[in-house]
Coordinates of C-alpha atoms and ligand atoms in Angstrom, one line a residue:
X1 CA 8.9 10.8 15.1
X2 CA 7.7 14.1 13.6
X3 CA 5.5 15.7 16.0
X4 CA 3.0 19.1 15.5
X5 CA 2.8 20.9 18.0
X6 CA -0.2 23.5 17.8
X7 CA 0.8 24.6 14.3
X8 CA -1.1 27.3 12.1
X9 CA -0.4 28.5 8.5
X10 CA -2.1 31.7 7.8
X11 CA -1.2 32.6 4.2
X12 CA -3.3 35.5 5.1
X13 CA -6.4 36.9 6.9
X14 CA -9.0 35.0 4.6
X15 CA -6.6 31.9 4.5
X16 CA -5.6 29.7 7.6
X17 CA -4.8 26.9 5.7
X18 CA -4.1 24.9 8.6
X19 CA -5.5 25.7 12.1
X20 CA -4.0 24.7 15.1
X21 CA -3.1 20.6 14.6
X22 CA -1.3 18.7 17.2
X23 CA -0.6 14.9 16.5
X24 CA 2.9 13.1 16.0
X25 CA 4.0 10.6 13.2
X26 CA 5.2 8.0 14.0
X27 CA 9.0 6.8 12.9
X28 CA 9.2 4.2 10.5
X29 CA 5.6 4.1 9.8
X30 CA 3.9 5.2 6.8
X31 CA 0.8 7.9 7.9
X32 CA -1.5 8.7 4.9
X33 CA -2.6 12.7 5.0
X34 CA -6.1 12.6 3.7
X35 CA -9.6 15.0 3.0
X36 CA -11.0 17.1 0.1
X37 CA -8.6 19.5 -2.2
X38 CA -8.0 22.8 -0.1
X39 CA -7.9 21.1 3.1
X40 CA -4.5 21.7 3.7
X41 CA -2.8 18.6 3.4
X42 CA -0.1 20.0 1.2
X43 CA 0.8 22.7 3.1
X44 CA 1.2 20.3 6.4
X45 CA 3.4 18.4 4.4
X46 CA 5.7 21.3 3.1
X47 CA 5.7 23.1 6.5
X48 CA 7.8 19.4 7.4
X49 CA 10.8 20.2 5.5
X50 CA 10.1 23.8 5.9
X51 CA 9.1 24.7 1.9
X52 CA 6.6 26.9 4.0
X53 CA 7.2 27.9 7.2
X54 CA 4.3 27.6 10.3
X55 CA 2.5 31.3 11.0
X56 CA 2.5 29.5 15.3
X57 CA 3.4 26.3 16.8
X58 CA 6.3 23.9 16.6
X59 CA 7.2 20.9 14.2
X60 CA 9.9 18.6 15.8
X61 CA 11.8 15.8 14.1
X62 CA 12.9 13.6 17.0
X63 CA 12.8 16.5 19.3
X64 CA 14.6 19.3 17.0
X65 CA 12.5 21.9 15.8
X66 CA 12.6 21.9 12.1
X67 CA 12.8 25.9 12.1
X68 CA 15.9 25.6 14.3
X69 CA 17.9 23.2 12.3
X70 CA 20.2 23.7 9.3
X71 CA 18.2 23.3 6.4
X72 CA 20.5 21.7 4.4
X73 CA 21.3 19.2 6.7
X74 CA 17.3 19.0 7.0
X75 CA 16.5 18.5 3.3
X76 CA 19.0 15.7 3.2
X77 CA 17.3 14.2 5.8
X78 CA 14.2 13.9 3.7
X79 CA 13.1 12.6 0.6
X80 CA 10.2 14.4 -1.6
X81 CA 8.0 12.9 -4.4
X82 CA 5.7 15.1 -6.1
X83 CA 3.3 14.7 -8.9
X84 CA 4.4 14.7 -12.4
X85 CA 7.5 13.7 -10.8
X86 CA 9.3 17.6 -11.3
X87 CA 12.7 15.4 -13.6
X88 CA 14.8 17.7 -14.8
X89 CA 13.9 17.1 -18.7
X90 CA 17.6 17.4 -20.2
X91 CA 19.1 14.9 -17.3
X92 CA 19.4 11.4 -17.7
X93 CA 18.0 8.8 -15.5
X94 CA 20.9 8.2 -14.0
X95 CA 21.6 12.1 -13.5
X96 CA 18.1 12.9 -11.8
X97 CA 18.4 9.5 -9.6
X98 CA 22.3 10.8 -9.0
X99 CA 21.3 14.2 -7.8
X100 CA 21.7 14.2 -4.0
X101 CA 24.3 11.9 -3.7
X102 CA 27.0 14.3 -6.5
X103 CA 25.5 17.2 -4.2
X104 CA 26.7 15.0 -1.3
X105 CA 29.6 14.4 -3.3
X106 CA 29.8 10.6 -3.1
X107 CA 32.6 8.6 -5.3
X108 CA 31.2 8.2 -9.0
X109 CA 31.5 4.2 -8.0
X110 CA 29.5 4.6 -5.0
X111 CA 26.9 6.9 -6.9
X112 CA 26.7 4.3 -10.3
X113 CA 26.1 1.4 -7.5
X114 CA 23.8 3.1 -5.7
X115 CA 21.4 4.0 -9.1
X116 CA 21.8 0.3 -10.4
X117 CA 20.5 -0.4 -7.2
X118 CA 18.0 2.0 -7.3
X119 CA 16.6 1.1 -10.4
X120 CA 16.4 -2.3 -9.3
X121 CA 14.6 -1.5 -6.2
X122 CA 11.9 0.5 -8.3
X123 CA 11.2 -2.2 -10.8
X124 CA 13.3 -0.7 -13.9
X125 CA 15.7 -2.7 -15.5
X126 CA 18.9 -0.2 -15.0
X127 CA 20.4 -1.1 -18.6
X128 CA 17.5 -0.1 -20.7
X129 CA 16.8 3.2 -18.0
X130 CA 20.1 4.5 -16.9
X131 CA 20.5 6.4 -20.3
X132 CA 16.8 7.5 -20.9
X133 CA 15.5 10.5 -20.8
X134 CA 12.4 11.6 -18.7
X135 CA 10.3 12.5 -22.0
X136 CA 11.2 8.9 -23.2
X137 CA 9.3 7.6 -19.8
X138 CA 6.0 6.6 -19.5
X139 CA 3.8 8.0 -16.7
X140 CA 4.2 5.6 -14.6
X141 CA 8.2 5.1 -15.4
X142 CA 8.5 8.6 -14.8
X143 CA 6.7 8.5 -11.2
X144 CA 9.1 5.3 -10.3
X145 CA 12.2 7.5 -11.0
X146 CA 11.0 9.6 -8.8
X147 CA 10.8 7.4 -6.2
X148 CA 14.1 6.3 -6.8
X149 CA 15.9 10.3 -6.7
X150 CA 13.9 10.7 -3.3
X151 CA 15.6 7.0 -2.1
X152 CA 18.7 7.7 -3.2
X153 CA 20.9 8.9 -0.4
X154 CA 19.1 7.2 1.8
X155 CA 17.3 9.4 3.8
X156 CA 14.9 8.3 7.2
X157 CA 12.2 10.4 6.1
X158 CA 10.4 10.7 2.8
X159 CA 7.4 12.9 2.0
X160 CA 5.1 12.4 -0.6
X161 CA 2.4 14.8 -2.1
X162 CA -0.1 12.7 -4.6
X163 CA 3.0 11.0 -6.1
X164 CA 0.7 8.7 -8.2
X165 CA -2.1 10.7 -8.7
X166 CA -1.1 11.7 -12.4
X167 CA -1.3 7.8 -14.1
X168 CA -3.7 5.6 -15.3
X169 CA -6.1 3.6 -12.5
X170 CA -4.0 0.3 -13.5
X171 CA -0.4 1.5 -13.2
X172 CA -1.5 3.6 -10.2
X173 CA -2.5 0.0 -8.3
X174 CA 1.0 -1.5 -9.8
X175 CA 2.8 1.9 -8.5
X176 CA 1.0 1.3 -5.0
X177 CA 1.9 -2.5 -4.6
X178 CA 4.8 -1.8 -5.7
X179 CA 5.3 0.7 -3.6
X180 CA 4.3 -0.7 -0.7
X181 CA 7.0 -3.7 -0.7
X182 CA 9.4 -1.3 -1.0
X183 CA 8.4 0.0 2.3
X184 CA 8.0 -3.3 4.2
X185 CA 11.7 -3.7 3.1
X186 CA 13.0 -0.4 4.0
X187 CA 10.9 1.0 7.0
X188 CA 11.2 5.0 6.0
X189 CA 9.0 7.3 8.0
X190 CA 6.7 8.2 5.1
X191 CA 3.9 10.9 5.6
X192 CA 1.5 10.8 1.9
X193 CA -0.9 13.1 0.8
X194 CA -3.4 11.8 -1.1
X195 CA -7.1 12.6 -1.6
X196 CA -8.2 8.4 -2.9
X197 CA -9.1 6.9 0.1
X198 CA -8.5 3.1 -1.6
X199 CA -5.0 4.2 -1.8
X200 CA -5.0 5.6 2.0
X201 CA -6.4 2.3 2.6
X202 CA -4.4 -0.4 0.8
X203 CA -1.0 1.6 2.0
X204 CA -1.5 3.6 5.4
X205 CA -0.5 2.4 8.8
X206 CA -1.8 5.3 10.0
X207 CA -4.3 8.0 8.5
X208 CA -5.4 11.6 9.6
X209 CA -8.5 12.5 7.8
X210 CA -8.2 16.7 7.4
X211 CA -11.0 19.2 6.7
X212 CA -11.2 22.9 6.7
X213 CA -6.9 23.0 7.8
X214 CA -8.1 20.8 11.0
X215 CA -7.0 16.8 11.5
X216 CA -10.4 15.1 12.5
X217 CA -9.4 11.8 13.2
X218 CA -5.9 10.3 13.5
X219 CA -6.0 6.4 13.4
X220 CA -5.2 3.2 12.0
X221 CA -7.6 2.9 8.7
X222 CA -9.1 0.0 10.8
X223 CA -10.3 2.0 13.6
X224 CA -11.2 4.8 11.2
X225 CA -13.2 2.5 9.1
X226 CA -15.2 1.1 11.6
X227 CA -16.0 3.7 14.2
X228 CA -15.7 7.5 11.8
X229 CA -15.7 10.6 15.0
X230 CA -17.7 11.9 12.8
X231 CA -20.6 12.3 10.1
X232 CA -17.4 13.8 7.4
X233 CA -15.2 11.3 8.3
X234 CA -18.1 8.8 7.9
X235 CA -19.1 9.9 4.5
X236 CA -16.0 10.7 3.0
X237 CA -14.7 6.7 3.5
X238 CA -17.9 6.0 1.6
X239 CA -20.4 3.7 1.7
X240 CA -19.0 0.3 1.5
X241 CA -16.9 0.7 4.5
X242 CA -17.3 -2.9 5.0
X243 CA -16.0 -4.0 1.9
X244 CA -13.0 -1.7 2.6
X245 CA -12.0 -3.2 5.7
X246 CA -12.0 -6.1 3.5
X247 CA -8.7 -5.2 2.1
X248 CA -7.1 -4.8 5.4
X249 CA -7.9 -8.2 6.5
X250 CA -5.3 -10.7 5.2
X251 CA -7.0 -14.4 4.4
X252 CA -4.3 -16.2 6.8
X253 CA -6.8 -15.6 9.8
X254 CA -9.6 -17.2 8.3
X255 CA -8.1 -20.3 6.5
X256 CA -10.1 -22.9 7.4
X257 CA -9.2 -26.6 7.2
X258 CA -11.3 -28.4 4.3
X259 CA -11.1 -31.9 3.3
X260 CA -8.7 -33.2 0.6
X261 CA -8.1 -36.2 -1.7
X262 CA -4.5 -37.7 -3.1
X263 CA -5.2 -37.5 -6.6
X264 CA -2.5 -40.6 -7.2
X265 CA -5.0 -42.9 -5.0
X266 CA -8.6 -43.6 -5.1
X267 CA -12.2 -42.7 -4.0
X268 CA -11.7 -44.7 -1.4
X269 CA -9.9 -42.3 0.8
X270 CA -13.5 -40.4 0.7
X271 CA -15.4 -42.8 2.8
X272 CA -19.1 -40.7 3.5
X273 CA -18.5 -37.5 2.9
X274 CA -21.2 -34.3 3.1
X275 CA -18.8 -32.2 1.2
X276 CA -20.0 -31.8 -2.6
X277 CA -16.1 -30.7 -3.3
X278 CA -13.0 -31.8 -2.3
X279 CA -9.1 -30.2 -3.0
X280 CA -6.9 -32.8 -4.6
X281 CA -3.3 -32.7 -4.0
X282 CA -0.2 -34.7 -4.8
X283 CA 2.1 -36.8 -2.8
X284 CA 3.9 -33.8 -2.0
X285 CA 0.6 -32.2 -0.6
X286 CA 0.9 -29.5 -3.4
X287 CA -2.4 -28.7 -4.6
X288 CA -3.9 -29.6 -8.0
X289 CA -7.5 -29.1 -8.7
X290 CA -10.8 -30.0 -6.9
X291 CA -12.8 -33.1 -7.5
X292 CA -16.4 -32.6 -8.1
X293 CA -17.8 -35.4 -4.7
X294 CA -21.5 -34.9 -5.6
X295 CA -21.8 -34.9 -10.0
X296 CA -18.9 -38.1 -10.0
X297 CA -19.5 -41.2 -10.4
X298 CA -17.2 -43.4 -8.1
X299 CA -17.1 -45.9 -10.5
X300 CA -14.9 -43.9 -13.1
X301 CA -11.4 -42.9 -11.7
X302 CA -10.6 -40.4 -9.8
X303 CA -8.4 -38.4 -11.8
X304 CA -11.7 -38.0 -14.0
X305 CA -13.5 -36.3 -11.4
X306 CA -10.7 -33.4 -11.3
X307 CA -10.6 -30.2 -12.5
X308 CA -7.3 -28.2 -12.7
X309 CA -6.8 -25.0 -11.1
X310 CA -6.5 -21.3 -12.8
X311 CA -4.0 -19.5 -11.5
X312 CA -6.0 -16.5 -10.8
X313 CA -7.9 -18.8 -8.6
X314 CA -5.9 -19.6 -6.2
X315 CA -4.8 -17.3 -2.6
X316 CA -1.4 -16.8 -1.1
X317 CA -1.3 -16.0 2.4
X318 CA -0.3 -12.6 2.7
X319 CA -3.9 -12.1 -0.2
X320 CA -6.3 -9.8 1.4
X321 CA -10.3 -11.3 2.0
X322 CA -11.1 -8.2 -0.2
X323 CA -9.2 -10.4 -3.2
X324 CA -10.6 -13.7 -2.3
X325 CA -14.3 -12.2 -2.7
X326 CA -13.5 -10.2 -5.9
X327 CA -11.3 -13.6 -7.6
X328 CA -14.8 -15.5 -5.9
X329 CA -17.4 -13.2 -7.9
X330 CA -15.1 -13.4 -10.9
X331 CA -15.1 -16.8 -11.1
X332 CA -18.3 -17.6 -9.7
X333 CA -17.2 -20.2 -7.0
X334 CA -17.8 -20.7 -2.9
X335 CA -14.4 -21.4 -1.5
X336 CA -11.0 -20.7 -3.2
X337 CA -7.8 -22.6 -1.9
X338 CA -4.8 -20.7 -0.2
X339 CA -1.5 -22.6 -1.1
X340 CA 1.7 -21.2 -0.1
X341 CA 4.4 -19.9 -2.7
X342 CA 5.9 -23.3 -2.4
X343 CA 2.6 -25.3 -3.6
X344 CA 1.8 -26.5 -0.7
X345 CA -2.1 -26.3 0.3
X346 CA -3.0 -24.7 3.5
X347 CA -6.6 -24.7 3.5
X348 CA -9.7 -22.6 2.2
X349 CA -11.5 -19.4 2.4
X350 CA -15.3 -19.7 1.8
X351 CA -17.7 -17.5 1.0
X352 CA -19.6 -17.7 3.9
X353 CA -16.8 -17.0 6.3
X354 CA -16.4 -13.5 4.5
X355 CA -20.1 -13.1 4.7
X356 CA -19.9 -13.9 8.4
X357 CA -16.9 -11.1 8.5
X358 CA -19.1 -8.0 6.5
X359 CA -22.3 -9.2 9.5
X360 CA -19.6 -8.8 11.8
X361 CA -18.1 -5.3 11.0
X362 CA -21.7 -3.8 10.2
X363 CA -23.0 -4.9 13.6
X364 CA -19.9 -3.2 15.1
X365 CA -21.0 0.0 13.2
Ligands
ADP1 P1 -4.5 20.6 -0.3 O1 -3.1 20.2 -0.6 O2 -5.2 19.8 0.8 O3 -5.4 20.7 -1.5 P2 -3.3 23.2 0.3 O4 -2.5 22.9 1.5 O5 -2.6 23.2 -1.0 O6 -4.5 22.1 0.3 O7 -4.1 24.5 0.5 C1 -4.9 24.8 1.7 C2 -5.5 26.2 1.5 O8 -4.5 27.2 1.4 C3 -6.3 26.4 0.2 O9 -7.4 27.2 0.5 C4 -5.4 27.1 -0.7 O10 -6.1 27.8 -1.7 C5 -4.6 27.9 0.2 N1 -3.2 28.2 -0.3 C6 -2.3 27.2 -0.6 N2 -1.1 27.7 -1.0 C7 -1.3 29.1 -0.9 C8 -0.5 30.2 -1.2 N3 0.8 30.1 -1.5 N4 -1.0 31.5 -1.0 C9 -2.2 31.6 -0.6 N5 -3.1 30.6 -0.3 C10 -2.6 29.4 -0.5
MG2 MG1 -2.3 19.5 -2.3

């Protein structure tokens, strides 16, 4: 846990660039640092791993105060990811991911392991990347490396300032999912700046929302979504806090049992039926396609009545309801089908239970 304790940073008497916060961060959590540019959210960060030192008031890593400690033995314990990534140019790959542990002096085995891993870990194929330079990197490569250097000896802590704010909106999503199973693997205390609130959103456990060097609200982006302290807070998650909340809402709590059909037998299995749709699925109850109940004739066979799915239609548990509305207003249709990675079917989400869910969350506000 990293706790503040009453700290102030007073670059000077015009600038108190953060006034008097007190709130802890939790371990092996990920806490988003959010609010305008100036608010101070860098300097909170850099005052952590003491890059900038607190003007009053105490910063403890599980109960040591950070000013107290042997800053070497501090750094190590923390990782650092910046934008534009800060690779030294003229070192390989390898080299910049290899930094801390040949400071650390690890066996070359140990450290050529540990960057194969790495690479691995970060989505980078270590035979084509190893060798590379940073200037032969994409954006997005680049920022992945960097992940990687701040990984690689493994420390509990890892603090990141913007680390995707520099690359495109596209590889900045792919950077964030990605990013994001990495952390449900590895459990690091994270604490990320960013000013995007969808990417406070889609990756904070917790958030504190700053303004003017002050922490406003501290909470889960659920609580902060649907009760803001106040009128800032409010505005700056914008206005379709609903539709936000959205994203935090996985589909496996709605899933609703809907009738199905074996596609190998006939419409008999139907019987009277007020559905206009029904899933069809194999013997193995892996889903197929839908059959169209109310625009089929019963007289042709079944398998004429069924239309196959797209991929892009189709839910996996851990999809959020925010997905199953956008992939419903892409493709125009009132229930999708979540099936496991296996195949098998596990239901539906409808339409109207999201529209029941956006009532629900603006009546609470
Ligand atoms: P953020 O990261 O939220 O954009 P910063 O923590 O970088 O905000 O800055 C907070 C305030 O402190 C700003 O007003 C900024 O201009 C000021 N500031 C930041 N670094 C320095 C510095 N080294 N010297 C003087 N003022 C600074
Ligand atoms: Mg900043």
């Amino acid at each position: 846990m990293i706790r503040f304790e009453k700290v102030t940073k007073e670059y000077d008497e015009e600038t108190v660039a953060v006034k008097d916060i007190t709130f802890e961060i939790p371990s092996r959590e990920l806490t988003v640092l959010i609010g305008p540019s100036g608010c101070g959210k860098t300097t909170t960060l850099k005052m952590i791993n003491r890059i900038i030192r607190p003007t009053a008031g105490r910063i403890l890593i599980d109960g040591s105060d950070v000013t107290e400690m042997d800053i070497r033995q501090l750094r190590r314990g923390i990782g650092y990811v910046i934008q534009n990534v800060g690779l030294f140019p003229h070192m390989t790959v390898k080299d910049n991911i290899a930094t801390v542990p040949k400071l650390l002096k690890w066996e070359r085995s140990k450290i050529d392991v540990r960057v194969e891993e790495l690479l691995q870990l970060v989505g980078l194929e270590p035979k084509s990347y190893a060798n590379k330079l940073p200037k032969e990197l994409s954006g997005g490569e680049a920022q992945r490396v960097g992940v990687a250097r701040a990984l690689a000896a493994d420390p509990p802590i890892i603090l990141m300032d913007e680390p995707f704010g520099a690359v495109d909106p596209l590889t900045r999503v792919r950077l964030q999912d990605e990013f994001a199973r990495i952390q449900e693997e590895l459990h690091k205390t994270i604490v990320f700046v960013t000013h995007d609130i969808d990417e406070a959103i889609r990756l904070a456990d917790k958030i504190a929302v700053m303004k003017g060097g002050r922490i406003l609200q501290f909470d889960t982006p659920e609580e902060i979504l649907a009760r803001p302290v106040e009128k800032f807070v409010h505005d700056f998650m914008g206005s379709d806090r609903a539709l936000k909340r959205l994203s935090r809402i996985p589909v496996l709590e709605y899933i609703e049992k809907s009738e199905t059909i074996d596609i190998n037998g006939g419409w008999e299995q139907l019987g009277v039926t007020k559905e206009e749709f029904v899933w069809a699925l194999d013997d193995s109850k892996k889903l197929i396609g839908w059959v169209d109940v109310s625009h089929s004739s019963r007289e042709l066979p079944l398998r004429e009545a069924l239309t196959e799915m797209l991929e892009e239609e189709i839910l996996s548990p851990d999809s959020t309801m925010k997905e199953a509305l956008s992939r419903m207003l892409e493709s125009g249709t009132m229930a999708l089908p979540v099936v496991e990675r296996s195949g098998r079917f596990l239901g539906q989400i409808s339409l109207s239970k999201i529209q029941e869910l956006t009532k629900s969350v603006r009546e609470e506000e």
